[in-house]
Amino acid sequence: MVDYVLGVSDPQQWHSENLKMNADHYALWLRLLGGAKLITQVADEIGVGVHFNPFVTWNDRLLKYGVVRMDDLVSDILNWKRFYLSGRLQKPVQILADNLDIGNANSVNLRSALSAALLLLPSKFTQEDLFAKVCSLSYMGDLRMLFAEDKNKVKKIVQGQFDLFKSMYNPLIQEYEAKEFLRFSSYGNHQANVSQDCGLSVTFSLVSSLPPTIKSEMGMKLGENKTVNESGRVVSEVIVRSRDKAAKCLQNVLRRKVMISSARQAVSGLLAAGGVNAARYLGKKMEKAWKSWR
């Protein structure tokens, strides 16, 4: 099933037009329960701002599409407030239409993801380890990973799309290499050996590259310094006394954020997608998970 994400200016209006054009059981069921307004309220107030509709057939292909308010999408990309769609965009995707320069905005998301992955990795690792850590960020704490996801999901994603991950992250990797954050002992293959500077100054730089929401939550746990930047604005900087403590704090913040978002989205999907669709989708997920554990 191919996943699509549709960023729209007004989700309620989009859903209203979509329901008018559809006469299937799903659309009729939603219209009876309140239609577009219900979908939007459930997504915003219970879920994480996006409504997914699975098992849609279009041009002989099975797909799942998600509809999200464009402002919410950009906010999640830049701030990781809910860390849901931003996590999806840290993996290889194809942008089919881009009216608000999402590609450029997502470069900020990729830098944050790379910085977070490096903080969570040891001093030596392989290039495949790096991409696996990037890929795993949005699954840490995801309740579905306990029973409804393939246990080898991250490994399969990275190995199947290694070259795409490489093309996405290479400009940033080269930048970090030029700053001597990273050193490569070999290039080109999955097992290329990488070492990183784990000193406090580099650790501070990596933490500074994280989204504002994440830094704020880390600052509440590790402490903050208030400084005045060149424009006269007061900015907060996370106090980094230990790389291990910074990494552990980041891991806890992300795990909690992902756990909450995945739970909210699961409930939202159950309410808005309908019991039959939700049960069918969960069943497919659990079937794949069961096969991976056998």
PDB file of C-alpha atoms in Angstrom:
ATOM      1  CA  MET A   1       0.000   0.000   0.000  1.00  0.00           C
ATOM      2  CA  VAL A   2       1.483   3.346  -1.108  1.00  0.00           C
ATOM      3  CA  ASP A   3       1.230   6.223   1.373  1.00  0.00           C
ATOM      4  CA  TYR A   4       0.342   9.767   0.287  1.00  0.00           C
ATOM      5  CA  VAL A   5       0.254  12.918   2.396  1.00  0.00           C
ATOM      6  CA  LEU A   6      -1.886  15.797   1.129  1.00  0.00           C
ATOM      7  CA  GLY A   7      -1.221  19.215   2.638  1.00  0.00           C
ATOM      8  CA  VAL A   8      -4.274  21.452   2.165  1.00  0.00           C
ATOM      9  CA  SER A   9      -5.240  24.934   3.341  1.00  0.00           C
ATOM     10  CA  ASP A  10      -8.621  23.861   4.757  1.00  0.00           C
ATOM     11  CA  PRO A  11      -9.023  20.157   5.661  1.00  0.00           C
ATOM     12  CA  GLN A  12     -12.724  20.482   6.454  1.00  0.00           C
ATOM     13  CA  GLN A  13     -13.469  21.935   3.035  1.00  0.00           C
ATOM     14  CA  TRP A  14     -11.309  19.274   1.372  1.00  0.00           C
ATOM     15  CA  HIS A  15     -13.098  16.445   3.186  1.00  0.00           C
ATOM     16  CA  SER A  16     -16.486  17.993   2.387  1.00  0.00           C
ATOM     17  CA  GLU A  17     -15.746  18.050  -1.354  1.00  0.00           C
ATOM     18  CA  ASN A  18     -14.271  14.560  -1.232  1.00  0.00           C
ATOM     19  CA  LEU A  19     -17.309  13.093   0.530  1.00  0.00           C
ATOM     20  CA  LYS A  20     -19.635  14.692  -2.038  1.00  0.00           C
ATOM     21  CA  MET A  21     -17.792  12.944  -4.866  1.00  0.00           C
ATOM     22  CA  ASN A  22     -17.778   9.532  -3.193  1.00  0.00           C
ATOM     23  CA  ALA A  23     -20.734   7.217  -2.756  1.00  0.00           C
ATOM     24  CA  ASP A  24     -18.990   4.250  -1.115  1.00  0.00           C
ATOM     25  CA  HIS A  25     -19.932   2.854   2.305  1.00  0.00           C
ATOM     26  CA  TYR A  26     -17.133   4.738   4.035  1.00  0.00           C
ATOM     27  CA  ALA A  27     -18.302   8.111   2.691  1.00  0.00           C
ATOM     28  CA  LEU A  28     -21.947   7.361   3.516  1.00  0.00           C
ATOM     29  CA  TRP A  29     -21.011   6.303   7.059  1.00  0.00           C
ATOM     30  CA  LEU A  30     -19.076   9.521   7.617  1.00  0.00           C
ATOM     31  CA  ARG A  31     -21.853  11.698   6.232  1.00  0.00           C
ATOM     32  CA  LEU A  32     -24.281  10.132   8.701  1.00  0.00           C
ATOM     33  CA  LEU A  33     -21.957  10.897  11.628  1.00  0.00           C
ATOM     34  CA  GLY A  34     -21.257  14.497  10.720  1.00  0.00           C
ATOM     35  CA  GLY A  35     -19.022  14.251   7.695  1.00  0.00           C
ATOM     36  CA  ALA A  36     -16.139  16.650   7.105  1.00  0.00           C
ATOM     37  CA  LYS A  37     -16.557  18.470  10.417  1.00  0.00           C
ATOM     38  CA  LEU A  38     -16.302  15.210  12.351  1.00  0.00           C
ATOM     39  CA  ILE A  39     -13.171  14.104  10.502  1.00  0.00           C
ATOM     40  CA  THR A  40     -11.437  17.428  11.086  1.00  0.00           C
ATOM     41  CA  GLN A  41     -12.384  17.637  14.763  1.00  0.00           C
ATOM     42  CA  VAL A  42     -11.232  14.086  15.457  1.00  0.00           C
ATOM     43  CA  ALA A  43      -7.921  14.698  13.654  1.00  0.00           C
ATOM     44  CA  ASP A  44      -7.255  18.003  15.436  1.00  0.00           C
ATOM     45  CA  GLU A  45      -8.594  17.345  18.922  1.00  0.00           C
ATOM     46  CA  ILE A  46      -7.915  13.635  19.380  1.00  0.00           C
ATOM     47  CA  GLY A  47      -5.277  12.787  16.775  1.00  0.00           C
ATOM     48  CA  VAL A  48      -2.201  14.686  15.645  1.00  0.00           C
ATOM     49  CA  GLY A  49      -3.804  16.831  12.964  1.00  0.00           C
ATOM     50  CA  VAL A  50      -3.846  14.334  10.110  1.00  0.00           C
ATOM     51  CA  HIS A  51      -6.640  12.016   8.950  1.00  0.00           C
ATOM     52  CA  PHE A  52      -5.602   8.810   7.165  1.00  0.00           C
ATOM     53  CA  ASN A  53      -7.903   6.822   4.927  1.00  0.00           C
ATOM     54  CA  PRO A  54      -6.490   3.355   4.081  1.00  0.00           C
ATOM     55  CA  PHE A  55      -7.408   0.797   1.408  1.00  0.00           C
ATOM     56  CA  VAL A  56      -8.228   3.301  -1.322  1.00  0.00           C
ATOM     57  CA  THR A  57      -7.990   1.965  -4.875  1.00  0.00           C
ATOM     58  CA  TRP A  58      -6.870   4.395  -7.553  1.00  0.00           C
ATOM     59  CA  ASN A  59      -5.531   3.532 -11.027  1.00  0.00           C
ATOM     60  CA  ASP A  60      -5.385  -0.136  -9.995  1.00  0.00           C
ATOM     61  CA  ARG A  61      -3.137   0.690  -7.031  1.00  0.00           C
ATOM     62  CA  LEU A  62      -3.904   0.319  -3.345  1.00  0.00           C
ATOM     63  CA  LEU A  63      -3.051   3.432  -1.353  1.00  0.00           C
ATOM     64  CA  LYS A  64      -3.494   5.176   1.965  1.00  0.00           C
ATOM     65  CA  TYR A  65      -3.768   8.950   1.976  1.00  0.00           C
ATOM     66  CA  GLY A  66      -3.460  11.393   4.826  1.00  0.00           C
ATOM     67  CA  VAL A  67      -4.891  14.906   4.806  1.00  0.00           C
ATOM     68  CA  VAL A  68      -3.299  17.597   6.966  1.00  0.00           C
ATOM     69  CA  ARG A  69      -3.559  21.370   7.290  1.00  0.00           C
ATOM     70  CA  MET A  70      -0.501  22.832   5.547  1.00  0.00           C
ATOM     71  CA  ASP A  71       0.333  25.102   8.498  1.00  0.00           C
ATOM     72  CA  ASP A  72       0.341  22.057  10.810  1.00  0.00           C
ATOM     73  CA  LEU A  73       2.582  20.154   8.414  1.00  0.00           C
ATOM     74  CA  VAL A  74       5.151  22.971   8.248  1.00  0.00           C
ATOM     75  CA  SER A  75       5.019  23.424  12.026  1.00  0.00           C
ATOM     76  CA  ASP A  76       5.717  19.733  12.631  1.00  0.00           C
ATOM     77  CA  ILE A  77       8.552  19.732  10.093  1.00  0.00           C
ATOM     78  CA  LEU A  78      10.282  22.690  11.727  1.00  0.00           C
ATOM     79  CA  ASN A  79       9.435  22.154  15.402  1.00  0.00           C
ATOM     80  CA  TRP A  80       8.694  18.438  15.930  1.00  0.00           C
ATOM     81  CA  LYS A  81       5.748  19.524  18.076  1.00  0.00           C
ATOM     82  CA  ARG A  82       4.005  16.215  17.468  1.00  0.00           C
ATOM     83  CA  PHE A  83       6.858  14.467  15.666  1.00  0.00           C
ATOM     84  CA  TYR A  84       4.531  12.494  13.413  1.00  0.00           C
ATOM     85  CA  LEU A  85       4.638  13.658   9.801  1.00  0.00           C
ATOM     86  CA  SER A  86       8.096  15.141  10.343  1.00  0.00           C
ATOM     87  CA  GLY A  87       9.287  11.608  11.112  1.00  0.00           C
ATOM     88  CA  ARG A  88       7.856  10.326   7.840  1.00  0.00           C
ATOM     89  CA  LEU A  89       9.637  13.070   5.908  1.00  0.00           C
ATOM     90  CA  GLN A  90      12.991  12.073   7.412  1.00  0.00           C
ATOM     91  CA  LYS A  91      12.798   8.976   5.231  1.00  0.00           C
ATOM     92  CA  PRO A  92      12.905   8.899   1.411  1.00  0.00           C
ATOM     93  CA  VAL A  93       9.759  10.442  -0.075  1.00  0.00           C
ATOM     94  CA  GLN A  94       8.799  11.851  -3.444  1.00  0.00           C
ATOM     95  CA  ILE A  95       7.259  15.320  -3.474  1.00  0.00           C
ATOM     96  CA  LEU A  96       4.678  15.345  -6.265  1.00  0.00           C
ATOM     97  CA  ALA A  97       3.519  18.962  -5.876  1.00  0.00           C
ATOM     98  CA  ASP A  98       5.025  21.678  -3.707  1.00  0.00           C
ATOM     99  CA  ASN A  99       3.326  25.057  -3.424  1.00  0.00           C
ATOM    100  CA  LEU A 100       4.993  26.245  -0.197  1.00  0.00           C
ATOM    101  CA  ASP A 101       8.548  25.006  -0.756  1.00  0.00           C
ATOM    102  CA  ILE A 102       8.164  22.061   1.604  1.00  0.00           C
ATOM    103  CA  GLY A 103      11.374  20.604   0.181  1.00  0.00           C
ATOM    104  CA  ASN A 104      13.437  23.494   1.536  1.00  0.00           C
ATOM    105  CA  ALA A 105      11.617  23.500   4.854  1.00  0.00           C
ATOM    106  CA  ASN A 106      12.289  19.780   5.145  1.00  0.00           C
ATOM    107  CA  SER A 107      16.029  20.387   4.877  1.00  0.00           C
ATOM    108  CA  VAL A 108      15.771  21.828   8.412  1.00  0.00           C
ATOM    109  CA  ASN A 109      14.021  18.607   9.463  1.00  0.00           C
ATOM    110  CA  LEU A 110      16.793  16.487   7.925  1.00  0.00           C
ATOM    111  CA  ARG A 111      19.507  18.460   9.725  1.00  0.00           C
ATOM    112  CA  SER A 112      17.669  17.970  13.014  1.00  0.00           C
ATOM    113  CA  ALA A 113      17.277  14.240  12.329  1.00  0.00           C
ATOM    114  CA  LEU A 114      20.959  13.806  11.504  1.00  0.00           C
ATOM    115  CA  SER A 115      21.993  15.722  14.629  1.00  0.00           C
ATOM    116  CA  ALA A 116      19.661  13.643  16.810  1.00  0.00           C
ATOM    117  CA  ALA A 117      20.931  10.387  15.293  1.00  0.00           C
ATOM    118  CA  LEU A 118      24.566  11.349  15.895  1.00  0.00           C
ATOM    119  CA  LEU A 119      23.819  12.209  19.528  1.00  0.00           C
ATOM    120  CA  LEU A 120      22.324   8.747  20.013  1.00  0.00           C
ATOM    121  CA  LEU A 121      25.153   6.869  18.277  1.00  0.00           C
ATOM    122  CA  PRO A 122      28.490   5.781  19.800  1.00  0.00           C
ATOM    123  CA  SER A 123      31.852   7.183  18.725  1.00  0.00           C
ATOM    124  CA  LYS A 124      32.208   4.621  15.905  1.00  0.00           C
ATOM    125  CA  PHE A 125      29.523   3.224  13.607  1.00  0.00           C
ATOM    126  CA  THR A 126      28.789   2.407   9.978  1.00  0.00           C
ATOM    127  CA  GLN A 127      26.928   4.505   7.440  1.00  0.00           C
ATOM    128  CA  GLU A 128      24.085   1.986   7.546  1.00  0.00           C
ATOM    129  CA  ASP A 129      23.970   2.361  11.341  1.00  0.00           C
ATOM    130  CA  LEU A 130      23.614   6.127  10.867  1.00  0.00           C
ATOM    131  CA  PHE A 131      20.667   5.860   8.486  1.00  0.00           C
ATOM    132  CA  ALA A 132      19.069   3.169  10.667  1.00  0.00           C
ATOM    133  CA  LYS A 133      19.268   5.500  13.652  1.00  0.00           C
ATOM    134  CA  VAL A 134      17.732   8.340  11.618  1.00  0.00           C
ATOM    135  CA  CYS A 135      14.963   6.006  10.470  1.00  0.00           C
ATOM    136  CA  SER A 136      14.309   4.736  14.002  1.00  0.00           C
ATOM    137  CA  LEU A 137      13.804   8.167  15.584  1.00  0.00           C
ATOM    138  CA  SER A 138      10.097   8.303  14.752  1.00  0.00           C
ATOM    139  CA  TYR A 139       9.511   4.722  15.939  1.00  0.00           C
ATOM    140  CA  MET A 140      10.999   5.093  19.434  1.00  0.00           C
ATOM    141  CA  GLY A 141       8.126   4.651  21.844  1.00  0.00           C
ATOM    142  CA  ASP A 142       5.618   3.863  19.072  1.00  0.00           C
ATOM    143  CA  LEU A 143       3.118   1.499  20.654  1.00  0.00           C
ATOM    144  CA  ARG A 144       2.556  -0.246  17.317  1.00  0.00           C
ATOM    145  CA  MET A 145       6.146  -1.510  17.373  1.00  0.00           C
ATOM    146  CA  LEU A 146       5.185  -3.750  20.289  1.00  0.00           C
ATOM    147  CA  PHE A 147       2.609  -5.794  18.416  1.00  0.00           C
ATOM    148  CA  ALA A 148       1.631  -4.350  15.029  1.00  0.00           C
ATOM    149  CA  GLU A 149       4.859  -3.699  13.123  1.00  0.00           C
ATOM    150  CA  ASP A 150       7.503  -5.841  11.477  1.00  0.00           C
ATOM    151  CA  LYS A 151      10.376  -6.067  14.003  1.00  0.00           C
ATOM    152  CA  ASN A 152      12.816  -5.695  11.087  1.00  0.00           C
ATOM    153  CA  LYS A 153      11.006  -2.654   9.660  1.00  0.00           C
ATOM    154  CA  VAL A 154      13.833  -0.145  10.148  1.00  0.00           C
ATOM    155  CA  LYS A 155      16.451  -2.493   8.732  1.00  0.00           C
ATOM    156  CA  LYS A 156      14.309  -3.282   5.680  1.00  0.00           C
ATOM    157  CA  ILE A 157      13.590   0.414   5.025  1.00  0.00           C
ATOM    158  CA  VAL A 158      17.275   1.365   5.160  1.00  0.00           C
ATOM    159  CA  GLN A 159      18.642  -1.576   3.207  1.00  0.00           C
ATOM    160  CA  GLY A 160      15.946  -1.247   0.563  1.00  0.00           C
ATOM    161  CA  GLN A 161      16.463   2.502   0.122  1.00  0.00           C
ATOM    162  CA  PHE A 162      20.096   2.983   1.127  1.00  0.00           C
ATOM    163  CA  ASP A 163      21.023   5.019  -1.948  1.00  0.00           C
ATOM    164  CA  LEU A 164      18.014   7.305  -1.426  1.00  0.00           C
ATOM    165  CA  PHE A 165      18.982   7.903   2.202  1.00  0.00           C
ATOM    166  CA  LYS A 166      22.500   8.634   1.037  1.00  0.00           C
ATOM    167  CA  SER A 167      21.375  11.206  -1.540  1.00  0.00           C
ATOM    168  CA  MET A 168      19.097  12.864   1.064  1.00  0.00           C
ATOM    169  CA  TYR A 169      21.691  13.177   3.802  1.00  0.00           C
ATOM    170  CA  ASN A 170      25.017  13.392   1.936  1.00  0.00           C
ATOM    171  CA  PRO A 171      25.085  17.236   1.722  1.00  0.00           C
ATOM    172  CA  LEU A 172      24.659  17.459   5.498  1.00  0.00           C
ATOM    173  CA  ILE A 173      27.105  14.618   6.141  1.00  0.00           C
ATOM    174  CA  GLN A 174      29.714  16.386   4.013  1.00  0.00           C
ATOM    175  CA  GLU A 175      29.085  19.619   5.920  1.00  0.00           C
ATOM    176  CA  TYR A 176      29.587  17.859   9.256  1.00  0.00           C
ATOM    177  CA  GLU A 177      32.665  16.151   7.892  1.00  0.00           C
ATOM    178  CA  ALA A 178      34.103  19.533   6.832  1.00  0.00           C
ATOM    179  CA  LYS A 179      33.520  20.780  10.391  1.00  0.00           C
ATOM    180  CA  GLU A 180      35.391  17.669  11.608  1.00  0.00           C
ATOM    181  CA  PHE A 181      32.357  16.383  13.475  1.00  0.00           C
ATOM    182  CA  LEU A 182      32.664  13.180  11.397  1.00  0.00           C
ATOM    183  CA  ARG A 183      35.526  11.190   9.873  1.00  0.00           C
ATOM    184  CA  PHE A 184      35.154   8.457   7.251  1.00  0.00           C
ATOM    185  CA  SER A 185      37.695   5.646   6.972  1.00  0.00           C
ATOM    186  CA  SER A 186      35.999   4.307   3.819  1.00  0.00           C
ATOM    187  CA  TYR A 187      33.297   5.465   1.439  1.00  0.00           C
ATOM    188  CA  GLY A 188      30.565   4.172  -0.820  1.00  0.00           C
ATOM    189  CA  ASN A 189      29.170   1.014   0.740  1.00  0.00           C
ATOM    190  CA  HIS A 190      26.694   0.252   3.493  1.00  0.00           C
ATOM    191  CA  GLN A 191      29.419  -0.678   5.946  1.00  0.00           C
ATOM    192  CA  ALA A 192      31.560   2.427   5.435  1.00  0.00           C
ATOM    193  CA  ASN A 193      33.187   3.107   8.810  1.00  0.00           C
ATOM    194  CA  VAL A 194      32.489   6.438  10.471  1.00  0.00           C
ATOM    195  CA  SER A 195      33.825   7.975  13.677  1.00  0.00           C
ATOM    196  CA  GLN A 196      32.571  11.107  15.355  1.00  0.00           C
ATOM    197  CA  ASP A 197      33.899  13.693  17.762  1.00  0.00           C
ATOM    198  CA  CYS A 198      32.048  13.145  21.028  1.00  0.00           C
ATOM    199  CA  GLY A 199      33.454  16.199  22.788  1.00  0.00           C
ATOM    200  CA  LEU A 200      31.204  18.653  24.605  1.00  0.00           C
ATOM    201  CA  SER A 201      31.618  21.438  22.044  1.00  0.00           C
ATOM    202  CA  VAL A 202      30.395  19.203  19.199  1.00  0.00           C
ATOM    203  CA  THR A 203      27.662  17.797  21.425  1.00  0.00           C
ATOM    204  CA  PHE A 204      26.496  21.355  22.135  1.00  0.00           C
ATOM    205  CA  SER A 205      26.453  22.104  18.377  1.00  0.00           C
ATOM    206  CA  LEU A 206      24.340  19.012  17.709  1.00  0.00           C
ATOM    207  CA  VAL A 207      21.893  19.894  20.477  1.00  0.00           C
ATOM    208  CA  SER A 208      21.686  23.438  19.086  1.00  0.00           C
ATOM    209  CA  SER A 209      20.623  21.986  15.719  1.00  0.00           C
ATOM    210  CA  LEU A 210      17.569  20.298  17.227  1.00  0.00           C
ATOM    211  CA  PRO A 211      14.076  21.818  16.804  1.00  0.00           C
ATOM    212  CA  PRO A 212      12.944  24.501  19.280  1.00  0.00           C
ATOM    213  CA  THR A 213      10.298  22.264  20.884  1.00  0.00           C
ATOM    214  CA  ILE A 214      12.826  19.504  21.583  1.00  0.00           C
ATOM    215  CA  LYS A 215      15.431  21.930  22.954  1.00  0.00           C
ATOM    216  CA  SER A 216      12.815  23.487  25.216  1.00  0.00           C
ATOM    217  CA  GLU A 217      11.864  20.114  26.698  1.00  0.00           C
ATOM    218  CA  MET A 218      15.520  19.141  27.101  1.00  0.00           C
ATOM    219  CA  GLY A 219      16.228  22.512  28.728  1.00  0.00           C
ATOM    220  CA  MET A 220      13.562  21.865  31.372  1.00  0.00           C
ATOM    221  CA  LYS A 221      15.443  18.695  32.344  1.00  0.00           C
ATOM    222  CA  LEU A 222      19.083  19.716  31.839  1.00  0.00           C
ATOM    223  CA  GLY A 223      18.851  23.440  32.536  1.00  0.00           C
ATOM    224  CA  GLU A 224      19.116  26.492  30.278  1.00  0.00           C
ATOM    225  CA  ASN A 225      21.297  29.543  29.823  1.00  0.00           C
ATOM    226  CA  LYS A 226      19.740  32.787  28.619  1.00  0.00           C
ATOM    227  CA  THR A 227      21.823  34.749  26.103  1.00  0.00           C
ATOM    228  CA  VAL A 228      21.265  37.755  23.865  1.00  0.00           C
ATOM    229  CA  ASN A 229      21.938  37.177  20.167  1.00  0.00           C
ATOM    230  CA  GLU A 230      23.173  39.702  17.583  1.00  0.00           C
ATOM    231  CA  SER A 231      19.640  40.938  16.860  1.00  0.00           C
ATOM    232  CA  GLY A 232      19.028  41.664  20.522  1.00  0.00           C
ATOM    233  CA  ARG A 233      16.692  38.719  21.115  1.00  0.00           C
ATOM    234  CA  VAL A 234      16.948  36.666  24.284  1.00  0.00           C
ATOM    235  CA  VAL A 235      17.536  33.016  23.379  1.00  0.00           C
ATOM    236  CA  SER A 236      17.707  29.918  25.553  1.00  0.00           C
ATOM    237  CA  GLU A 237      20.529  27.414  25.232  1.00  0.00           C
ATOM    238  CA  VAL A 238      20.438  23.923  26.701  1.00  0.00           C
ATOM    239  CA  ILE A 239      23.200  23.358  29.253  1.00  0.00           C
ATOM    240  CA  VAL A 240      25.322  20.416  28.094  1.00  0.00           C
ATOM    241  CA  ARG A 241      27.551  19.019  30.826  1.00  0.00           C
ATOM    242  CA  SER A 242      27.710  15.432  29.590  1.00  0.00           C
ATOM    243  CA  ARG A 243      27.152  13.862  26.177  1.00  0.00           C
ATOM    244  CA  ASP A 244      25.671  10.746  27.768  1.00  0.00           C
ATOM    245  CA  LYS A 245      23.164  12.799  29.762  1.00  0.00           C
ATOM    246  CA  ALA A 246      22.230  14.887  26.713  1.00  0.00           C
ATOM    247  CA  ALA A 247      21.717  11.731  24.617  1.00  0.00           C
ATOM    248  CA  LYS A 248      19.652  10.053  27.339  1.00  0.00           C
ATOM    249  CA  CYS A 249      17.527  13.170  27.764  1.00  0.00           C
ATOM    250  CA  LEU A 250      16.932  13.423  24.004  1.00  0.00           C
ATOM    251  CA  GLN A 251      15.982   9.748  23.830  1.00  0.00           C
ATOM    252  CA  ASN A 252      13.453  10.152  26.664  1.00  0.00           C
ATOM    253  CA  VAL A 253      11.937  13.294  25.119  1.00  0.00           C
ATOM    254  CA  LEU A 254      11.530  11.644  21.707  1.00  0.00           C
ATOM    255  CA  ARG A 255      10.244   8.384  23.139  1.00  0.00           C
ATOM    256  CA  ARG A 256       7.543  10.159  25.132  1.00  0.00           C
ATOM    257  CA  LYS A 257       6.565  12.376  22.200  1.00  0.00           C
ATOM    258  CA  VAL A 258       6.284   9.434  19.787  1.00  0.00           C
ATOM    259  CA  MET A 259       4.375   7.323  22.319  1.00  0.00           C
ATOM    260  CA  ILE A 260       1.771  10.047  22.870  1.00  0.00           C
ATOM    261  CA  SER A 261       1.414  10.859  19.166  1.00  0.00           C
ATOM    262  CA  SER A 262       1.124   7.209  18.106  1.00  0.00           C
ATOM    263  CA  ALA A 263      -1.524   6.542  20.770  1.00  0.00           C
ATOM    264  CA  ARG A 264      -3.535   9.637  19.842  1.00  0.00           C
ATOM    265  CA  GLN A 265      -3.356   8.817  16.152  1.00  0.00           C
ATOM    266  CA  ALA A 266      -4.423   5.223  16.778  1.00  0.00           C
ATOM    267  CA  VAL A 267      -7.540   6.385  18.636  1.00  0.00           C
ATOM    268  CA  SER A 268      -8.224   9.029  16.000  1.00  0.00           C
ATOM    269  CA  GLY A 269      -7.943   6.455  13.221  1.00  0.00           C
ATOM    270  CA  LEU A 270     -10.325   4.092  15.002  1.00  0.00           C
ATOM    271  CA  LEU A 271     -12.952   6.818  15.380  1.00  0.00           C
ATOM    272  CA  ALA A 272     -12.647   8.470  11.964  1.00  0.00           C
ATOM    273  CA  ALA A 273     -11.811   5.536   9.685  1.00  0.00           C
ATOM    274  CA  GLY A 274     -14.605   3.359  10.998  1.00  0.00           C
ATOM    275  CA  GLY A 275     -14.439   0.090  12.895  1.00  0.00           C
ATOM    276  CA  VAL A 276     -14.260  -2.156   9.835  1.00  0.00           C
ATOM    277  CA  ASN A 277     -11.487  -0.214   8.107  1.00  0.00           C
ATOM    278  CA  ALA A 278      -9.537   0.215  11.335  1.00  0.00           C
ATOM    279  CA  ALA A 279      -9.804  -3.482  12.215  1.00  0.00           C
ATOM    280  CA  ARG A 280      -8.775  -4.480   8.692  1.00  0.00           C
ATOM    281  CA  TYR A 281      -5.765  -2.155   8.746  1.00  0.00           C
ATOM    282  CA  LEU A 282      -4.664  -3.286  12.211  1.00  0.00           C
ATOM    283  CA  GLY A 283      -5.102  -6.907  11.166  1.00  0.00           C
ATOM    284  CA  LYS A 284      -2.817  -6.437   8.174  1.00  0.00           C
ATOM    285  CA  LYS A 285      -0.217  -4.764  10.391  1.00  0.00           C
ATOM    286  CA  MET A 286      -0.369  -7.531  12.989  1.00  0.00           C
ATOM    287  CA  GLU A 287      -0.094 -10.198  10.290  1.00  0.00           C
ATOM    288  CA  LYS A 288       3.154  -8.638   9.046  1.00  0.00           C
ATOM    289  CA  ALA A 289       4.412  -8.304  12.613  1.00  0.00           C
ATOM    290  CA  TRP A 290       3.613 -11.949  13.377  1.00  0.00           C
ATOM    291  CA  LYS A 291       5.473 -13.141  10.286  1.00  0.00           C
ATOM    292  CA  SER A 292       8.558 -11.120  11.279  1.00  0.00           C
ATOM    293  CA  TRP A 293       8.632 -12.721  14.757  1.00  0.00           C
ATOM    294  CA  ARG A 294       8.234 -16.310  13.524  1.00  0.00           C
TER     295      ARG A 294
END
